[in-house]
Amino acid sequence: MENSQKIPSRSFAQRWHIKPILGTVIMVILLVFSSQMADVNVGMFFANLSQFTDLLVRMSNPTWSYLSIIWQPLYETIQMAILGTTIGTIFAVPFSLLAASNLVHNGIIRNVIRIILDLVRTLPDLLLAAIFVAIFGIGSTAGVVTLAIFSFGMISKLFYEVIETIDMGPIEALESVGARKLTVIWYAVIPQILNQFISYFLYTLEINVRASTVLGYIGAGGIGVFLQRSLNEFNYGATAVIILATLIIVLVIDGISNHLRRILL
Amino acid sequence: MTLDSANQLKKVWQRWQWILWMIVIAIIYIWAIGGIKFSGLQDSAGSVSKSILSGLVSPEWSYVYDGSGEDLISLIFQTLAIAFLGTFISAIISVPFAFWAARSIKERFFLRSGSGKVVLTLIRTFPEIVLAIMFIKAVGPGSYAGVLAVSIHSIGMLGKLFSEAIENMDRGAEEAINSVGGNAAQVFMLATLPIITPEFVSYTLYRFEIAVRSAAILGMVGAGGIGTPMIFAIQTRNWPRVGIILLGIIIMVLVIDTISEQMRKRLV
């Protein structure tokens, strides 16, 4: 009785708020060190603000005539995204089946595959593009390969996470009558996951359309080539047109893909 | 009769609609494949790939640390500093944007939240590289431009995630404070903030993981970090150096992802 009426005692760390104070101190130290390392100079930004606003003013006068030049590269950007995502998906399917813990019971194979996928996912897209431009030369082929590898890493992870959530009943039923592994996958796994696969494919396509608009900046084809050209020529009116056109394309693709995904799920 | 035939039509449609989809998909792919000019492999492709691989296998270890401040370790830390500061600034700016874009029950035509969502989408779609180039014009090339680019670009995604967290939060605590006569400031400080802070921090950590990747490539346009020596090494075909920088980036991203994932697991 007496015990339950006692005020719960607080430990030393709780009484003096050691954790939050320590957290704040570490945060402040990190912020000071990072701003030193990154040469942050708040005054300089405001001193040069006029240049920045000048740039914005020049961008707010788009040269609409440029629109006729950038149709073709805009199409090319979407084509790159579609092909890259498709190639990446084709390679991702077997890998995701091998990485799913409910289909492959051999832990070594599964973990090796997962480590490979983790490594692929660490590399930023532009970095991959820079390397593939060196291999394939300037042009959209480098962009397609970059997007294929980029979407391979992403889709395999999304796919094997879906596969791990499926209902094991149909699989066990087929296995119990002696079906082969491929038969099990075809009749028990694929029907359960097809819609989610298509949905993730479309989601990756959205991301790739965004990514492919800047790949051209380092020579991997698409609208980015013209982005870089206009920026180098200080032709900011053209830059504005390119950004607006990209924006519309991205929004349209997002809209279509969102609509299709809502139908599917 | 008409109902019957309508049903029949629906059945036929359901039975055969896949053919329509197949045709649409086929047209899209024919269009896509026709549009890409496959340049094929360059003559030098084989030798270049071979030297990239040999560079990856035998990286230039002396570049890791030489005390000049231009070595791999200092630049990796500079990259992390860009991502950290950028994400920190962006998280603070994102909070008002999130409350602007969060849909509330009281709102009638969603004018406020709708306009907020449009602004966030515009920020999200504006290419980060172009932002970096614009900031380079303002503050000169270097990592400061990278910090500014990351902090503005991240608002688009953080604001969206934050506003969704606000929309889905539990309103019980707010009502409780309200019902005992708390004013708006008290409701915000004692109910809203404590409930959503862990989610905000979790999303900020997630965004930090992405910012590390983008800080690594912003250097390609001159905005500081590891990207600058990377693009120089690729342009001068210095493959052993490309190899060591790639290794550095991979290790950096893996370490940051693991730490951040652990912290996020504890938070939520």
Coordinates of C-alpha atoms in Angstrom, one line a residue:
Chain A
M1 CA 0.0 0.0 0.0
E2 CA 2.7 2.4 1.1
N3 CA 4.8 1.5 -1.9
S4 CA 2.2 2.4 -4.5
Q5 CA 1.7 5.9 -3.1
K6 CA 5.4 6.8 -3.4
I7 CA 6.3 9.3 -6.0
P8 CA 8.5 7.5 -8.6
S9 CA 12.1 8.5 -8.0
R10 CA 14.0 9.9 -10.9
S11 CA 17.5 8.9 -11.7
F12 CA 20.4 11.4 -11.6
A13 CA 20.4 11.6 -15.4
Q14 CA 16.7 12.3 -15.5
R15 CA 16.8 14.9 -12.7
W16 CA 19.4 17.0 -14.3
H17 CA 18.2 16.5 -17.9
I18 CA 21.6 15.0 -18.9
K19 CA 20.3 13.5 -22.2
P20 CA 18.7 16.5 -23.8
I21 CA 21.5 18.8 -22.7
L22 CA 24.1 16.4 -24.1
G23 CA 22.1 16.1 -27.3
T24 CA 21.9 19.9 -27.7
V25 CA 25.6 20.3 -27.0
I26 CA 26.6 17.6 -29.6
M27 CA 24.2 19.2 -32.1
V28 CA 25.7 22.7 -31.6
I29 CA 29.3 21.3 -31.9
L30 CA 28.3 19.5 -35.1
L31 CA 26.7 22.6 -36.5
V32 CA 29.7 24.8 -35.7
F33 CA 32.2 22.3 -37.1
S34 CA 30.2 21.7 -40.3
S35 CA 29.7 25.4 -41.0
Q36 CA 33.5 25.9 -40.6
M37 CA 34.1 23.0 -42.9
A38 CA 31.6 24.2 -45.5
D39 CA 32.9 27.8 -45.4
V40 CA 29.5 29.1 -44.5
N41 CA 29.4 32.9 -44.6
V42 CA 25.9 34.3 -44.0
G43 CA 26.9 37.8 -44.7
M44 CA 28.2 37.0 -48.2
F45 CA 24.8 35.5 -49.1
F46 CA 23.0 38.7 -48.2
A47 CA 25.7 40.9 -49.7
N48 CA 25.3 39.1 -53.0
L49 CA 21.6 38.7 -52.8
S50 CA 21.2 41.3 -55.6
Q51 CA 22.9 38.9 -58.1
F52 CA 20.7 36.1 -57.1
T53 CA 17.5 38.2 -57.5
D54 CA 18.9 39.5 -60.8
L55 CA 19.1 35.9 -61.9
L56 CA 15.5 35.2 -60.9
V57 CA 14.3 38.3 -62.7
R58 CA 16.1 37.2 -65.9
M59 CA 14.6 33.7 -65.5
S60 CA 11.1 35.2 -65.1
N61 CA 11.2 36.3 -68.7
P62 CA 11.1 33.0 -70.5
T63 CA 12.0 33.0 -74.2
W64 CA 9.1 30.9 -75.4
S65 CA 10.5 30.5 -78.9
Y66 CA 13.0 28.1 -77.4
L67 CA 10.1 25.7 -76.9
S68 CA 10.2 24.5 -80.5
I69 CA 13.9 23.4 -80.0
I70 CA 13.4 21.4 -76.8
W71 CA 10.4 19.1 -77.9
Q72 CA 12.7 16.5 -79.3
P73 CA 15.0 16.2 -76.2
L74 CA 12.0 16.2 -73.9
Y75 CA 10.6 13.2 -75.8
E76 CA 14.1 11.6 -75.6
T77 CA 14.1 12.2 -71.8
I78 CA 10.9 10.2 -71.4
Q79 CA 12.0 7.5 -73.8
M80 CA 15.3 7.1 -71.8
A81 CA 13.3 6.8 -68.5
I82 CA 10.9 4.2 -70.0
L83 CA 13.7 2.0 -71.4
G84 CA 15.9 2.4 -68.4
T85 CA 13.2 1.5 -66.0
T86 CA 12.1 -1.5 -68.1
I87 CA 15.7 -2.9 -68.4
G88 CA 16.3 -2.4 -64.7
T89 CA 13.0 -4.2 -63.8
I90 CA 13.8 -7.2 -66.0
F91 CA 17.1 -7.7 -64.2
A92 CA 15.5 -6.9 -60.8
V93 CA 12.8 -9.7 -60.9
P94 CA 15.2 -12.7 -60.5
F95 CA 17.3 -10.8 -58.0
S96 CA 14.3 -9.9 -55.9
L97 CA 13.0 -13.6 -56.0
L98 CA 16.4 -14.7 -54.7
A99 CA 16.6 -12.1 -52.0
A100 CA 13.1 -12.9 -50.5
S101 CA 13.5 -14.8 -47.2
N102 CA 10.2 -16.7 -47.7
L103 CA 11.3 -18.2 -51.0
V104 CA 15.0 -18.8 -50.6
H105 CA 15.8 -20.5 -47.4
N106 CA 19.6 -20.5 -48.0
G107 CA 20.8 -17.6 -45.9
I108 CA 24.2 -17.2 -47.7
I109 CA 22.7 -16.7 -51.2
R110 CA 20.1 -14.3 -49.8
N111 CA 22.6 -12.2 -47.9
V112 CA 25.1 -12.1 -50.8
I113 CA 22.4 -10.9 -53.1
R114 CA 21.2 -8.3 -50.6
I115 CA 24.7 -6.9 -50.1
I116 CA 25.1 -6.6 -53.9
L117 CA 21.8 -4.7 -54.0
D118 CA 22.8 -2.4 -51.1
L119 CA 26.1 -1.6 -52.8
V120 CA 24.3 -0.8 -56.1
R121 CA 21.9 1.5 -54.2
T122 CA 24.7 3.6 -52.6
L123 CA 25.8 5.2 -55.9
P124 CA 24.1 8.5 -56.8
D125 CA 22.7 8.6 -60.4
L126 CA 24.8 11.4 -61.7
L127 CA 28.0 9.7 -60.6
L128 CA 27.0 6.5 -62.4
A129 CA 26.1 8.7 -65.5
A130 CA 29.6 10.3 -65.4
I131 CA 31.2 6.9 -65.5
F132 CA 28.9 5.5 -68.3
V133 CA 29.5 8.6 -70.4
A134 CA 33.2 7.7 -70.3
I135 CA 32.4 4.2 -71.4
F136 CA 29.6 4.7 -74.0
G137 CA 30.4 8.2 -75.1
I138 CA 28.2 11.2 -75.0
G139 CA 24.6 10.4 -75.8
S140 CA 21.4 8.8 -74.5
T141 CA 22.8 5.2 -74.4
A142 CA 24.8 6.2 -71.3
G143 CA 21.6 7.7 -69.8
V144 CA 19.6 4.5 -70.4
V145 CA 22.3 2.3 -68.8
T146 CA 22.6 4.7 -65.8
L147 CA 18.8 4.6 -65.3
A148 CA 18.7 0.9 -65.7
I149 CA 21.2 0.3 -63.0
F150 CA 19.7 3.0 -60.8
S151 CA 16.2 1.5 -61.1
F152 CA 17.6 -2.1 -60.7
G153 CA 18.8 -1.3 -57.2
M154 CA 15.6 0.4 -56.2
I155 CA 13.1 -2.0 -57.7
S156 CA 14.8 -5.1 -56.4
K157 CA 14.5 -3.8 -52.9
L158 CA 10.8 -2.8 -53.3
F159 CA 10.0 -6.1 -55.0
Y160 CA 11.6 -8.4 -52.4
E161 CA 9.9 -6.5 -49.6
V162 CA 6.5 -7.1 -51.4
I163 CA 7.3 -10.8 -51.9
E164 CA 8.1 -11.2 -48.2
T165 CA 4.6 -10.1 -47.3
I166 CA 2.6 -12.6 -49.5
D167 CA 0.3 -15.3 -48.3
M168 CA 2.2 -18.6 -48.0
G169 CA -0.9 -20.8 -48.3
P170 CA -0.9 -21.2 -52.1
I171 CA 2.8 -21.8 -52.1
E172 CA 2.6 -24.6 -49.5
A173 CA -0.4 -26.1 -51.4
L174 CA 1.6 -26.3 -54.6
E175 CA 4.7 -27.6 -52.9
S176 CA 2.8 -30.3 -51.1
V177 CA 1.6 -31.8 -54.4
G178 CA 5.2 -31.8 -55.6
A179 CA 5.3 -28.8 -57.9
R180 CA 8.7 -27.5 -59.2
K181 CA 10.1 -24.2 -58.0
L182 CA 9.3 -22.4 -61.2
T183 CA 5.7 -23.7 -61.2
V184 CA 5.3 -22.5 -57.7
I185 CA 6.6 -19.0 -58.6
W186 CA 4.4 -18.8 -61.7
Y187 CA 1.1 -20.0 -60.1
A188 CA 1.4 -19.0 -56.5
V189 CA 3.8 -16.0 -56.2
I190 CA 3.2 -13.9 -59.4
P191 CA -0.6 -13.7 -59.2
Q192 CA -0.3 -12.3 -55.7
I193 CA 2.3 -9.6 -56.4
L194 CA 1.6 -8.6 -60.0
N195 CA -0.4 -5.5 -59.2
Q196 CA 2.0 -4.2 -56.6
F197 CA 4.9 -4.9 -59.0
I198 CA 3.3 -2.8 -61.7
S199 CA 2.6 -0.1 -59.1
Y200 CA 6.2 0.1 -58.0
F201 CA 7.3 0.0 -61.6
L202 CA 5.3 3.1 -62.3
Y203 CA 6.6 4.8 -59.1
T204 CA 10.2 4.1 -60.2
L205 CA 9.3 5.5 -63.7
E206 CA 8.2 8.8 -62.0
I207 CA 11.5 9.0 -60.2
N208 CA 13.5 8.2 -63.3
V209 CA 11.7 10.9 -65.4
R210 CA 12.8 13.4 -62.8
A211 CA 16.4 11.9 -62.7
S212 CA 16.7 11.8 -66.5
T213 CA 16.1 15.5 -66.8
V214 CA 19.4 16.3 -65.2
L215 CA 21.5 13.4 -66.5
G216 CA 22.1 15.3 -69.8
Y217 CA 24.0 17.9 -67.8
I218 CA 27.0 15.7 -67.9
G219 CA 26.4 14.4 -71.4
A220 CA 24.0 11.5 -70.9
G221 CA 21.3 12.6 -73.3
G222 CA 17.9 14.2 -72.9
I223 CA 16.8 17.6 -72.0
G224 CA 19.7 18.1 -69.5
V225 CA 22.1 18.7 -72.5
F226 CA 20.1 21.8 -73.4
L227 CA 19.9 22.8 -69.7
Q228 CA 23.6 22.9 -69.5
R229 CA 23.9 24.7 -72.8
S230 CA 21.5 27.5 -71.8
L231 CA 23.2 27.9 -68.4
N232 CA 26.7 28.1 -70.0
E233 CA 25.5 30.7 -72.5
F234 CA 23.9 32.7 -69.7
N235 CA 20.6 32.3 -71.6
Y236 CA 18.5 32.3 -68.5
G237 CA 15.2 32.8 -70.5
A238 CA 15.8 29.5 -72.2
T239 CA 16.7 27.9 -68.8
A240 CA 13.4 29.0 -67.5
V241 CA 11.5 27.5 -70.5
I242 CA 13.3 24.2 -70.0
I243 CA 12.5 24.1 -66.3
L244 CA 8.9 24.9 -66.9
A245 CA 8.6 22.3 -69.7
T246 CA 10.2 19.7 -67.5
L247 CA 7.9 20.6 -64.7
I248 CA 4.8 20.1 -66.8
I249 CA 6.1 16.8 -68.2
V250 CA 6.9 15.5 -64.7
L251 CA 3.5 16.6 -63.4
V252 CA 1.7 14.9 -66.4
I253 CA 3.7 11.6 -65.9
D254 CA 3.1 11.8 -62.1
G255 CA -0.7 12.3 -62.7
I256 CA -1.0 9.4 -65.2
S257 CA 1.1 7.1 -63.0
N258 CA -0.8 8.0 -59.8
H259 CA -4.1 7.4 -61.6
L260 CA -3.0 4.0 -62.9
R261 CA -1.7 3.0 -59.5
R262 CA -5.0 3.9 -57.9
I263 CA -6.8 1.6 -60.3
L264 CA -4.4 -1.2 -59.7
L265 CA -4.4 -1.3 -55.9
Chain B
M1 CA -33.3 -6.1 -72.4
T2 CA -31.0 -3.0 -72.4
L3 CA -29.7 -3.9 -69.0
D4 CA -28.9 -7.3 -70.2
S5 CA -27.0 -6.1 -73.3
A6 CA -25.2 -3.6 -71.2
N7 CA -24.1 -6.4 -68.9
Q8 CA -23.0 -8.4 -71.9
L9 CA -21.0 -5.5 -73.2
K10 CA -19.3 -5.1 -69.8
K11 CA -18.4 -8.8 -69.8
V12 CA -16.9 -8.6 -73.3
W13 CA -15.0 -5.5 -72.2
Q14 CA -13.6 -7.2 -69.1
R15 CA -12.8 -10.3 -71.1
W16 CA -10.9 -8.5 -73.8
Q17 CA -9.6 -5.2 -72.3
W18 CA -6.1 -6.7 -71.9
I19 CA -5.7 -6.6 -75.6
L20 CA -6.3 -2.9 -75.6
W21 CA -3.7 -2.5 -72.8
M22 CA -1.2 -4.7 -74.7
I23 CA -1.6 -2.5 -77.8
V24 CA -1.1 0.7 -75.8
I25 CA 2.0 -0.7 -74.1
A26 CA 3.4 -2.0 -77.4
I27 CA 2.9 1.5 -79.0
I28 CA 4.7 3.1 -76.1
Y29 CA 7.6 0.8 -76.3
I30 CA 8.0 1.1 -80.1
W31 CA 8.0 4.8 -79.7
A32 CA 10.5 4.7 -76.9
I33 CA 12.9 2.3 -78.6
G34 CA 12.6 4.2 -81.9
G35 CA 13.5 7.4 -80.2
I36 CA 16.8 6.4 -78.6
K37 CA 19.8 6.5 -81.0
F38 CA 21.9 3.6 -79.8
S39 CA 25.4 5.0 -80.2
G40 CA 26.7 1.5 -79.7
L41 CA 29.9 0.9 -77.9
Q42 CA 32.8 3.3 -78.6
D43 CA 36.0 1.7 -79.9
S44 CA 37.6 2.6 -76.7
A45 CA 34.8 1.2 -74.5
G46 CA 36.5 -2.1 -73.9
S47 CA 39.8 -0.6 -72.8
V48 CA 38.1 2.1 -70.8
S49 CA 35.9 -0.4 -68.9
K50 CA 39.0 -2.5 -68.3
S51 CA 41.0 0.4 -66.9
I52 CA 38.0 1.4 -64.7
L53 CA 37.8 -2.1 -63.3
S54 CA 41.6 -2.2 -62.7
G55 CA 41.3 1.2 -61.1
L56 CA 38.6 -0.1 -58.8
V57 CA 40.7 -3.1 -57.9
S58 CA 43.9 -1.2 -57.3
P59 CA 42.8 2.2 -56.0
E60 CA 45.1 5.1 -55.3
W61 CA 45.5 4.6 -51.6
S62 CA 47.8 7.6 -51.1
Y63 CA 44.9 9.9 -51.9
V64 CA 43.0 8.8 -48.8
Y65 CA 44.9 11.1 -46.5
D66 CA 47.8 13.5 -47.3
G67 CA 47.2 16.3 -44.9
S68 CA 46.6 18.9 -47.6
G69 CA 42.9 19.3 -46.9
E70 CA 42.2 18.2 -50.5
D71 CA 42.4 14.5 -49.8
L72 CA 39.6 12.0 -49.7
I73 CA 38.9 12.0 -45.9
S74 CA 38.7 15.8 -45.7
L75 CA 36.4 16.0 -48.7
I76 CA 34.2 13.2 -47.5
F77 CA 33.8 15.2 -44.2
Q78 CA 33.1 18.3 -46.2
T79 CA 30.4 16.4 -48.1
L80 CA 28.8 15.3 -44.9
A81 CA 29.0 18.8 -43.5
I82 CA 27.1 20.1 -46.6
A83 CA 24.4 17.5 -46.2
F84 CA 24.1 18.0 -42.4
L85 CA 23.9 21.8 -42.5
G86 CA 21.6 21.7 -45.6
T87 CA 19.2 19.3 -44.0
F88 CA 19.3 21.1 -40.7
I89 CA 18.4 24.5 -42.2
S90 CA 15.8 22.9 -44.5
A91 CA 14.1 21.1 -41.6
I92 CA 13.6 24.4 -39.8
I93 CA 12.3 26.2 -42.9
S94 CA 10.0 23.2 -43.7
V95 CA 8.0 23.5 -40.5
P96 CA 6.0 26.6 -41.5
F97 CA 5.6 25.2 -45.0
A98 CA 4.2 22.0 -43.5
F99 CA 1.6 23.7 -41.5
W100 CA 0.7 25.7 -44.6
A101 CA 0.2 22.6 -46.7
A102 CA -1.5 20.4 -44.1
R103 CA -5.2 19.9 -44.8
S104 CA -7.4 20.4 -41.8
I105 CA -11.0 19.5 -41.2
K106 CA -12.1 23.1 -40.5
E107 CA -10.9 24.2 -44.0
R108 CA -13.7 24.4 -46.5
F109 CA -12.3 24.6 -50.0
F110 CA -8.7 23.6 -49.2
L111 CA -7.4 26.9 -50.7
R112 CA -4.7 27.3 -48.1
S113 CA -3.5 23.7 -48.0
G114 CA -3.9 23.3 -51.8
S115 CA -1.7 26.3 -52.5
G116 CA 0.9 25.0 -50.0
K117 CA 1.0 21.6 -51.7
V118 CA 1.4 23.3 -55.2
V119 CA 4.3 25.4 -53.9
L120 CA 6.0 22.3 -52.3
T121 CA 5.6 20.4 -55.6
L122 CA 7.2 23.3 -57.5
I123 CA 10.2 23.3 -55.1
R124 CA 10.5 19.5 -55.4
T125 CA 10.6 19.5 -59.2
F126 CA 13.1 22.4 -59.5
P127 CA 16.3 20.5 -60.4
E128 CA 18.8 20.7 -57.5
I129 CA 21.7 21.1 -59.9
V130 CA 20.2 24.3 -61.4
L131 CA 19.7 25.6 -57.8
A132 CA 23.3 24.9 -57.1
I133 CA 24.4 26.8 -60.2
M134 CA 22.2 29.7 -59.3
F135 CA 23.7 29.9 -55.8
I136 CA 27.2 29.6 -57.2
K137 CA 26.5 32.8 -59.1
A138 CA 25.5 34.4 -55.8
V139 CA 28.1 33.2 -53.4
G140 CA 30.8 31.8 -55.7
P141 CA 31.8 28.2 -56.2
G142 CA 32.4 26.1 -53.1
S143 CA 30.6 24.2 -50.5
Y144 CA 28.5 27.1 -49.2
A145 CA 26.6 27.1 -52.5
G146 CA 26.0 23.4 -52.0
V147 CA 24.6 24.0 -48.5
L148 CA 22.2 26.6 -49.8
A149 CA 21.1 24.3 -52.7
V150 CA 20.5 21.3 -50.4
S151 CA 18.6 23.4 -47.9
I152 CA 16.2 24.9 -50.4
H153 CA 15.7 21.8 -52.5
S154 CA 15.0 19.6 -49.4
I155 CA 12.1 21.8 -48.4
G156 CA 10.0 20.3 -51.2
M157 CA 10.2 16.7 -49.8
L158 CA 10.5 17.5 -46.1
G159 CA 7.5 19.9 -46.2
K160 CA 5.4 17.2 -47.9
L161 CA 6.4 14.5 -45.4
F162 CA 5.9 16.9 -42.4
S163 CA 2.5 18.0 -43.7
E164 CA 1.4 14.4 -44.1
A165 CA 2.5 13.7 -40.5
I166 CA 0.4 16.7 -39.3
E167 CA -2.6 15.5 -41.2
N168 CA -2.3 12.0 -39.7
M169 CA -1.5 12.9 -36.2
D170 CA -3.7 12.1 -33.2
R171 CA -5.9 15.1 -32.3
G172 CA -6.9 13.9 -28.8
A173 CA -4.2 15.8 -26.9
E174 CA -5.0 19.0 -28.7
E175 CA -8.7 18.7 -27.8
A176 CA -7.8 17.9 -24.2
I177 CA -5.8 21.1 -23.8
N178 CA -8.5 23.0 -25.6
S179 CA -11.3 21.7 -23.4
V180 CA -9.6 22.8 -20.2
G181 CA -9.2 26.3 -21.6
G182 CA -5.8 26.4 -23.1
N183 CA -5.1 29.1 -25.7
A184 CA -3.7 28.4 -29.2
A185 CA -0.1 28.8 -28.1
Q186 CA -0.5 26.4 -25.3
V187 CA -2.2 23.9 -27.5
F188 CA 0.7 24.1 -30.0
M189 CA 3.5 23.9 -27.3
L190 CA 2.0 21.3 -25.1
A191 CA 0.1 19.0 -27.5
T192 CA 1.0 19.5 -31.2
L193 CA 4.7 19.9 -30.9
P194 CA 5.5 17.0 -28.5
I195 CA 3.4 14.6 -30.6
I196 CA 4.9 15.4 -34.0
T197 CA 8.5 16.1 -33.1
P198 CA 9.6 12.4 -33.2
E199 CA 8.1 12.0 -36.6
F200 CA 9.7 15.2 -37.9
V201 CA 13.1 14.1 -36.6
S202 CA 12.7 10.7 -38.2
Y203 CA 11.8 12.2 -41.6
T204 CA 14.7 14.6 -41.3
L205 CA 17.1 11.8 -40.7
Y206 CA 15.7 10.0 -43.8
R207 CA 16.1 13.2 -45.8
F208 CA 19.7 13.5 -44.5
E209 CA 20.5 10.1 -46.1
I210 CA 19.3 11.4 -49.4
A211 CA 21.1 14.7 -48.9
V212 CA 24.4 12.9 -48.4
R213 CA 24.0 11.3 -51.9
S214 CA 23.1 14.7 -53.5
A215 CA 26.0 16.5 -51.7
A216 CA 28.3 13.9 -53.2
I217 CA 27.2 14.9 -56.8
L218 CA 26.7 18.6 -56.3
G219 CA 30.5 19.0 -56.5
M220 CA 30.2 18.0 -60.2
V221 CA 28.9 21.6 -61.0
G222 CA 31.3 23.2 -58.5
A223 CA 29.3 23.3 -55.3
G224 CA 31.9 21.7 -53.0
G225 CA 32.4 18.2 -51.6
I226 CA 33.7 15.0 -53.1
G227 CA 32.0 15.5 -56.5
T228 CA 34.6 18.1 -57.8
P229 CA 37.7 15.8 -57.6
M230 CA 35.5 12.9 -58.9
I231 CA 34.5 14.7 -62.1
F232 CA 38.1 15.9 -62.6
A233 CA 39.4 12.4 -62.2
I234 CA 36.9 11.0 -64.7
Q235 CA 37.7 13.7 -67.2
T236 CA 41.4 13.2 -66.9
R237 CA 40.9 9.4 -67.1
N238 CA 42.6 9.0 -63.7
W239 CA 40.9 5.7 -62.9
P240 CA 42.8 4.6 -59.8
R241 CA 41.6 7.9 -58.2
V242 CA 38.1 7.4 -59.5
G243 CA 38.3 3.9 -57.8
I244 CA 39.3 5.3 -54.4
I245 CA 36.7 8.1 -54.5
L246 CA 34.0 5.5 -55.4
L247 CA 35.0 3.3 -52.5
G248 CA 35.0 6.4 -50.2
I249 CA 31.4 7.3 -51.3
I250 CA 30.2 3.8 -51.0
I251 CA 31.5 3.5 -47.4
M252 CA 30.3 6.9 -46.5
V253 CA 26.7 6.2 -47.7
L254 CA 26.7 2.7 -46.1
V255 CA 27.8 4.1 -42.7
I256 CA 25.4 7.0 -42.7
D257 CA 22.5 4.8 -43.8
T258 CA 23.2 2.3 -41.0
I259 CA 23.5 4.9 -38.3
S260 CA 20.4 6.8 -39.5
E261 CA 18.3 3.6 -39.8
Q262 CA 19.3 2.7 -36.2
M263 CA 18.3 6.1 -34.9
R264 CA 15.0 6.1 -36.8
K265 CA 14.1 2.7 -35.4
R266 CA 14.6 4.0 -31.9
L267 CA 12.5 7.1 -32.5
V268 CA 9.3 5.7 -33.9

